[in-house]
Steps between C-alpha positions, in 0.01 A plus 500: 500500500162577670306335235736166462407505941133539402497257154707232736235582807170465289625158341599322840132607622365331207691177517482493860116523401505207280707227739292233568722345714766563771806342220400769254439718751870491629606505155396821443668616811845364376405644171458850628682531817733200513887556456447592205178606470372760262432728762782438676735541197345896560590524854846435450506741231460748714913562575461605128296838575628844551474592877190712393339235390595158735247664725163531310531186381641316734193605695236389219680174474465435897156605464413285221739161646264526838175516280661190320585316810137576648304394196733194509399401897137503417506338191735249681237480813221446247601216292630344836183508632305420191736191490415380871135538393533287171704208748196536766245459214663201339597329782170495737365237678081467435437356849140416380647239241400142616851318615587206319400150612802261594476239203480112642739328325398178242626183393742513206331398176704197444420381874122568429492233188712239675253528813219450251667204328556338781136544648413342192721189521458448890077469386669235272642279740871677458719566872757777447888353534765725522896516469807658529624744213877454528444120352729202463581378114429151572095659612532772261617273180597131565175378687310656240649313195801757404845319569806768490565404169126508401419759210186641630739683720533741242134589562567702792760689562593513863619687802748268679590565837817238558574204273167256653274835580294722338200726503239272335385568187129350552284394774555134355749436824206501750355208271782312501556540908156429540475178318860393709327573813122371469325192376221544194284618444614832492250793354740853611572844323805677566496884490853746533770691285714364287819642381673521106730698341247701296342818462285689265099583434420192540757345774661568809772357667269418783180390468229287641380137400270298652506125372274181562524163556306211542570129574313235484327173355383482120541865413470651140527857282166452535468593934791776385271645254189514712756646812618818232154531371332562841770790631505653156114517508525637850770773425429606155106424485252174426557529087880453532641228336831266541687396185817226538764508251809240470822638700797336659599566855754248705277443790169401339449292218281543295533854522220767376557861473114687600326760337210714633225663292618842492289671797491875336344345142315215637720276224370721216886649416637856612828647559555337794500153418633576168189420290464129641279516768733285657769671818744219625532488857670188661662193483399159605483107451521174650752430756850349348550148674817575539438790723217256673758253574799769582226646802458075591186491355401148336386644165395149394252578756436843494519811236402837522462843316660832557476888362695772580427905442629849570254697697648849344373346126154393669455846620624686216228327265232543757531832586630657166854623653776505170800495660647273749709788682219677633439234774828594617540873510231571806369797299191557723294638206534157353461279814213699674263357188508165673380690849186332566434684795361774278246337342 
């Protein structure tokens, strides 16, 4: 029995030597001197001796159980200590750093582009009209050439609020109010969000348009071409170039879709204009008499030309940005790019 107390003693010092930590630590502890422990399983074997014997040993084991208990309180103190120090180290303060600068906040991207949009059309002559977003349908649709049972209602789906209100679908209302409420000539953009049933990479079911009108005496495609050329020049550079192709829209007839020359090839043809050098960006066209006349207008007298866009597309082709959705998501990495204050 007096080697199995010395075997037992000589491999708890070791493993006790080895624990790196106070879990293993205390693991060898229940291991050795737990309930049943290895050591302990030879204490109570003592009630097994002869009454010569009980004595020796029970002495060697007492001897040996307070050397085990010792060696365990320093090793215990140790790691404990060595654990404190590791916290201390990874956890302190360098008081010498510099602190960090409160950040000014910036304009949102899509509120830079429509402030530089509309810069460009107030040096053109254009006043800024605004309206409300929760729109009637006889502002939203009917003055604007779309009867209830007219199908270029299919063109946008909608978010109705009550049977006669809705949140518009384009800035177009503002036109329409405008024209009710003013004599021509009339020469107005009209910037704010816009709301359709739609979302992916490329749309959101909010989004921001900003549309322009102008009324007048003996206008043609012609003063709408030279209007588009002059803000695309502006925005995307003095070689940009405005292409009209045949489209149909209620409110404007004749109606052009318009193409810019793609502003990352210069028109040559690259992945982002699909190999035309072509990127279509708006619509536009001549006024419909019918919505002249709806507004009161004498269009006998008078005609006029108007274009609509979405600021989000604008910005997206002008600054490179692929997905719609990131305008949304406030992920400072992405919106501190557009922090001018660091230049």
């Amino acid at each position: 029995m007096k080697e199995r107390i010395e075997q037992l003693r000589q491999e708890f010092f070791e493993e006790v030597k080895n624990c790196l930590s106070l879990d293993e630590l205390n693991n060898v502890k229940v291991k050795y001197l737990g309930k049943s422990g290895q050591f302990t399983a030879l204490l109570k074997g003592l009630k097994d001796l002869s009454p010569e014997d009980k004595p020796v040993f029970g002495a060697l084991l007492n001897k040996a159980k307070v050397e085990m208990e010792t060696v365990l309180e320093n090793a215990k103190a140790e790691l404990q200590s060595k654990s404190i120090s590791d916290k201390l180290a990874n956890e302190s303060i360098d008081i010498t750093i510099s602190k960090n600068e409160q950040r000014v906040g910036t304009l949102h991207p899509i509120q830079l582009m429509q402030n530089q949009i509309i810069e460009i059309f107030e040096g053109l002559g254009f006043s800024v009209k605004e309206g409300p977003e929760a729109e009637t349908d006889y502002f939203n649709f009917q003055a604007l050439n779309i009867p209830s049972d007219h199908p270029a209602r299919d063109m946008q789906d909608t978010f109705f609020l009550g049977k006669e209100i809705l949140l518009r679908t384009h800035t177009s209302p503002n036109q329409a109010r405008v024209m009710s409420a003013e004599k021509p000539p009339l020469k107005i953009v009209c910037p704010g969000k816009v709301y359709r049933p739609d979302s992916d990479a490329s749309h959101s079911p909010m989004f921001h348009q900003i549309e322009g009108l102008v009324v007048d005496k003996h206008l043609t495609l012609c003063d709408l071409k030279g209007t588009l050329e002059t803000v695309a020049k502006k925005l995307f550079g003095g070689e940009t170039k405005v292409r009209f192709r045949p489209s149909y829209f209620p409110f404007t007839e004749p109606s052009v879709e318009v193409d810019l020359t793609c502003s990352a090839c210069g028109g040559k043809g690259c992945s982002l204009c699909k190999g035309t050098g072509w990127i279509e960006v708006l619509g536009a066209g001549m006024v419909h008499p019918f919505v002249l006349e709806n507004c009161g207008i004498d269009s006998k007298e008078y005609n006029g030309y108007a274009f609509g866009f979405g600021l989000e597309r604008f910005a997206m082709i002008k600054y490179g940005i692929p997905d719609i959705r990131l305008f949304f998501e406030n992920d400072v990495n992405f919106l501190k790019q557009f922090d001018k204050t660091e230049d």
